[in-house]
Short mmCIF file of C-alpha atoms in Angstrom, two decimals:
data_model
loop_
_atom_site.label_atom_id
_atom_site.label_comp_id
_atom_site.label_asym_id
_atom_site.label_seq_id
_atom_site.Cartn_x
_atom_site.Cartn_y
_atom_site.Cartn_z
CA GLY B 1 0.00 0.00 0.00
CA ALA B 2 1.01 3.60 -0.52
CA GLY B 3 0.09 4.93 2.92
CA VAL B 4 1.45 4.70 6.44
CA SER B 5 0.52 1.44 8.14
CA GLN B 6 0.52 0.61 11.82
CA SER B 7 0.17 -2.64 13.71
CA PRO B 8 -1.52 -3.85 15.72
CA ARG B 9 -4.61 -1.69 15.23
CA TYR B 10 -5.83 -2.56 18.72
CA LYS B 11 -3.90 -3.72 21.75
CA VAL B 12 -5.18 -4.60 25.19
CA ALA B 13 -2.53 -4.92 27.87
CA LYS B 14 -2.60 -5.67 31.55
CA ARG B 15 -1.03 -3.04 33.73
CA GLY B 16 2.68 -3.74 34.02
CA GLN B 17 3.00 -5.46 30.64
CA ASP B 18 5.38 -4.26 27.97
CA VAL B 19 3.99 -3.42 24.53
CA ALA B 20 5.55 -2.74 21.13
CA LEU B 21 3.78 -0.75 18.42
CA ARG B 22 4.98 -0.83 14.85
CA CYS B 23 4.91 1.81 12.13
CA ASP B 24 5.66 1.34 8.44
CA PRO B 25 6.07 4.79 6.89
CA ILE B 26 5.57 5.74 3.28
CA SER B 27 8.51 4.44 1.29
CA GLY B 28 11.24 7.04 0.93
CA HIS B 29 9.95 9.35 3.64
CA VAL B 30 12.80 10.72 5.67
CA SER B 31 10.82 12.02 8.61
CA LEU B 32 8.85 9.90 11.03
CA PHE B 33 6.82 11.09 14.00
CA TRP B 34 4.96 9.46 16.85
CA TYR B 35 1.99 11.14 18.49
CA GLN B 36 -0.28 10.19 21.37
CA GLN B 37 -3.97 11.03 21.18
CA ALA B 38 -6.04 10.78 24.33
CA LEU B 39 -9.82 10.63 24.13
CA GLY B 40 -11.31 13.98 23.16
CA GLN B 41 -7.92 15.58 22.58
CA GLY B 42 -5.76 16.41 19.61
CA PRO B 43 -2.62 14.39 18.86
CA GLU B 44 0.35 15.27 21.05
CA PHE B 45 3.91 14.96 19.83
CA LEU B 46 6.07 12.21 21.31
CA THR B 47 9.20 11.87 19.20
CA TYR B 48 10.73 12.58 15.79
CA PHE B 49 13.17 10.70 13.57
CA GLN B 50 15.07 11.89 10.55
CA ASN B 51 16.13 8.67 8.86
CA GLU B 52 17.51 6.54 11.71
CA ALA B 53 18.43 9.47 13.94
CA GLN B 54 16.08 10.36 16.77
CA LEU B 55 16.35 14.13 16.72
CA ASP B 56 13.68 15.00 19.23
CA LYS B 57 12.23 12.91 22.02
CA SER B 58 11.07 15.77 24.15
CA GLY B 59 7.45 14.62 24.08
CA LEU B 60 8.00 11.15 25.54
CA PRO B 61 6.13 11.25 28.87
CA SER B 62 8.53 9.06 30.83
CA ASP B 63 11.52 6.79 30.54
CA ARG B 64 9.10 3.89 30.12
CA PHE B 65 8.62 5.07 26.55
CA PHE B 66 11.26 4.20 23.98
CA ALA B 67 11.27 4.53 20.20
CA GLU B 68 13.64 3.32 17.55
CA ARG B 69 14.07 3.35 13.80
CA PRO B 70 17.26 1.38 13.30
CA GLU B 71 17.36 1.27 9.49
CA GLY B 72 15.63 4.53 8.77
CA SER B 73 12.40 2.90 7.69
CA VAL B 74 10.17 0.91 10.07
CA SER B 75 9.83 2.32 13.57
CA THR B 76 8.79 0.73 16.85
CA LEU B 77 7.40 2.52 19.88
CA LYS B 78 7.88 0.49 23.03
CA ILE B 79 6.15 1.13 26.32
CA GLN B 80 7.45 -0.70 29.33
CA ARG B 81 5.45 -1.51 32.45
CA THR B 82 2.27 -0.03 30.99
CA GLN B 83 -0.02 2.00 33.22
CA GLN B 84 -3.67 2.95 32.82
CA GLU B 85 -2.79 6.52 31.86
CA ASP B 86 -0.95 5.12 28.81
CA SER B 87 -4.32 4.20 27.30
CA ALA B 88 -4.63 6.25 24.10
CA VAL B 89 -4.38 6.05 20.33
CA TYR B 90 -0.78 6.10 19.17
CA LEU B 91 -0.38 7.69 15.76
CA CYS B 92 2.58 7.44 13.45
CA ALA B 93 3.16 9.96 10.67
CA SER B 94 5.78 10.24 7.96
CA GLY B 95 6.88 13.08 5.75
CA ALA B 96 9.25 13.83 2.93
CA SER B 97 12.17 16.12 3.64
CA GLY B 98 11.61 19.76 2.89
CA ILE B 99 10.75 23.04 4.43
CA TYR B 100 7.02 22.57 4.72
CA ASN B 101 6.07 19.70 6.84
CA GLU B 102 2.99 17.94 5.54
CA GLN B 103 2.72 14.77 7.56
CA PHE B 104 0.83 11.68 6.46
CA PHE B 105 -0.73 9.72 9.28
CA GLY B 106 -1.34 6.05 9.77
CA PRO B 107 -4.61 4.71 11.20
CA GLY B 108 -3.18 4.50 14.70
CA THR B 109 -2.95 1.81 17.37
CA ARG B 110 -5.56 2.00 20.11
CA LEU B 111 -3.92 0.86 23.34
CA THR B 112 -6.09 -0.04 26.31
CA VAL B 113 -4.36 -0.78 29.59
CA LEU B 114 -6.49 -2.64 32.11
CA ASP Q 1 -1.17 25.90 28.35
CA GLN Q 2 -2.61 25.18 24.91
CA GLN Q 3 -0.76 26.85 22.07
CA VAL Q 4 -3.42 25.95 19.49
CA LYS Q 5 -7.05 26.35 20.45
CA GLN Q 6 -10.22 25.28 18.74
CA ASN Q 7 -12.89 26.72 20.97
CA SER Q 8 -15.89 25.10 19.28
CA PRO Q 9 -16.07 21.37 20.05
CA SER Q 10 -18.83 20.92 17.50
CA LEU Q 11 -20.55 22.59 14.56
CA SER Q 12 -23.71 21.64 12.70
CA VAL Q 13 -24.36 22.93 9.18
CA GLN Q 14 -26.99 22.31 6.52
CA GLU Q 15 -25.85 20.68 3.29
CA GLY Q 16 -24.97 23.28 0.66
CA ARG Q 17 -24.21 25.99 3.19
CA ILE Q 18 -20.82 27.28 4.28
CA SER Q 19 -18.95 25.67 7.17
CA ILE Q 20 -16.52 27.89 9.05
CA LEU Q 21 -14.12 26.30 11.49
CA ASN Q 22 -11.96 28.54 13.66
CA CYS Q 23 -8.57 28.19 15.28
CA ASP Q 24 -6.51 30.50 17.48
CA TYR Q 25 -2.87 30.21 18.41
CA THR Q 26 -0.63 31.87 20.96
CA ASN Q 27 2.89 31.17 19.73
CA SER Q 28 4.02 33.94 17.39
CA MET Q 29 6.85 31.71 16.16
CA PHE Q 30 4.40 29.44 14.35
CA ASP Q 31 4.82 29.96 10.63
CA TYR Q 32 3.07 27.01 9.03
CA PHE Q 33 -0.50 25.94 9.63
CA LEU Q 34 -2.39 22.87 8.54
CA TRP Q 35 -5.89 21.47 8.71
CA TYR Q 36 -6.48 17.76 9.08
CA LYS Q 37 -9.73 15.86 8.80
CA LYS Q 38 -10.35 12.72 10.82
CA TYR Q 39 -12.98 10.02 10.44
CA PRO Q 40 -13.60 7.55 13.30
CA ALA Q 41 -11.04 4.74 13.54
CA GLU Q 42 -8.81 6.39 10.92
CA GLY Q 43 -5.75 8.56 11.16
CA PRO Q 44 -5.92 12.28 10.40
CA THR Q 45 -5.88 13.11 6.69
CA PHE Q 46 -4.17 16.25 5.44
CA LEU Q 47 -6.60 18.75 3.98
CA ILE Q 48 -4.95 22.09 3.33
CA SER Q 49 -2.10 24.23 4.63
CA ILE Q 50 -0.91 27.81 4.66
CA SER Q 51 2.42 29.44 5.38
CA SER Q 52 2.69 32.67 7.32
CA ILE Q 53 3.74 34.62 4.24
CA LYS Q 54 0.21 34.21 2.86
CA ASP Q 55 -3.18 35.17 4.17
CA LYS Q 56 -5.28 32.85 2.04
CA ASN Q 57 -4.96 29.49 0.37
CA GLU Q 58 -7.68 27.84 -1.66
CA ASP Q 59 -8.13 24.27 -2.84
CA GLY Q 60 -11.45 23.45 -4.42
CA ARG Q 61 -14.20 23.77 -1.83
CA PHE Q 62 -11.69 24.43 0.95
CA THR Q 63 -10.16 27.80 1.78
CA VAL Q 64 -7.94 28.64 4.72
CA PHE Q 65 -7.58 32.23 5.92
CA LEU Q 66 -4.76 33.42 8.15
CA ASN Q 67 -4.86 36.60 10.24
CA LYS Q 68 -1.41 36.87 11.78
CA SER Q 69 -2.10 39.98 13.78
CA ALA Q 70 -5.02 38.27 15.47
CA LYS Q 71 -3.23 34.91 15.60
CA HIS Q 72 -6.31 33.38 14.06
CA LEU Q 73 -7.02 31.08 11.18
CA SER Q 74 -10.19 29.67 9.76
CA LEU Q 75 -11.21 26.94 7.37
CA HIS Q 76 -14.13 27.58 5.03
CA ILE Q 77 -15.90 24.73 3.29
CA VAL Q 78 -18.25 25.78 0.49
CA PRO Q 79 -20.58 24.15 -0.26
CA SER Q 80 -20.69 21.72 2.64
CA GLN Q 81 -21.49 18.10 1.87
CA PRO Q 82 -22.60 15.24 4.17
CA GLY Q 83 -19.28 13.49 3.46
CA ASP Q 84 -17.51 16.42 5.09
CA SER Q 85 -18.85 15.28 8.45
CA ALA Q 86 -15.73 14.51 10.50
CA VAL Q 87 -13.50 15.95 13.19
CA TYR Q 88 -11.29 18.77 11.94
CA PHE Q 89 -7.96 19.49 13.59
CA CYS Q 90 -5.98 22.68 13.26
CA ALA Q 91 -2.20 22.24 13.60
CA ALA Q 92 0.80 24.55 13.63
CA SER Q 93 4.56 24.33 13.49
CA GLU Q 94 7.61 26.56 13.81
CA SER Q 95 10.28 27.34 11.24
CA GLY Q 96 8.44 25.57 8.49
CA GLY Q 97 8.37 22.46 10.56
CA SER Q 98 11.94 21.59 9.77
CA GLN Q 99 12.27 20.02 13.17
CA GLY Q 100 9.02 18.26 12.68
CA ASN Q 101 6.47 18.28 15.36
CA LEU Q 102 3.00 19.68 14.84
CA ILE Q 103 1.01 21.23 17.66
CA PHE Q 104 -2.66 20.30 17.37
CA GLY Q 105 -5.86 21.79 18.66
CA LYS Q 106 -8.49 19.59 20.28
CA GLY Q 107 -10.59 19.42 17.15
CA THR Q 108 -14.04 20.51 16.03
CA LYS Q 109 -16.63 17.91 15.11
CA LEU Q 110 -18.49 19.01 11.99
CA SER Q 111 -21.88 17.55 11.17
CA VAL Q 112 -23.34 18.34 7.77
CA LYS Q 113 -27.03 17.52 7.64
CA PRO Q 114 -28.71 16.56 4.35
#
């Protein structure tokens, strides 16, 4: 497919479990972003990659959150020891390099922590 | 403190009429603004953007207006169609978004009634 894909689409975790969320960006897109969207809110920035380099992780809420993009393509967002407040939709977006930053979003992974 | 505000959580419009969605921002460093449309269980879809050097950008039925002095932008949809019913997010970035992250408002749910 031509768009951004994410898996799984839905994830239910017990509190304390570790989860891994995958993002496949649009082929050739240099930039990759992760956002967290809580219910009734807009997406909030978590972290940004340019190719394999994580250039900004200022939005990660705690050290339980970790993201990687080792080969500059697929990215994984890992949450360790999940807590109820981690329940949200996690959105991945990719963009081509350039001055103006139009980002293309995937469908998101809805994480529910029980 | 929200940097991008969409003060109307919802808007209802008759088919064929104009829909006007509003957005205010506080950060004067923002220089690129985007509107995204989101259907349930899907990721946000890019709709239209405007850079701070312009005050209007038009694409078919969609026009975005930017008033920098008032730190206000609006999205006009003319004529509105039932398929336009979705949540609309306003987003902004600094320095053309070269670093990447978008700051989103909370969204406005538009309902277009036949």
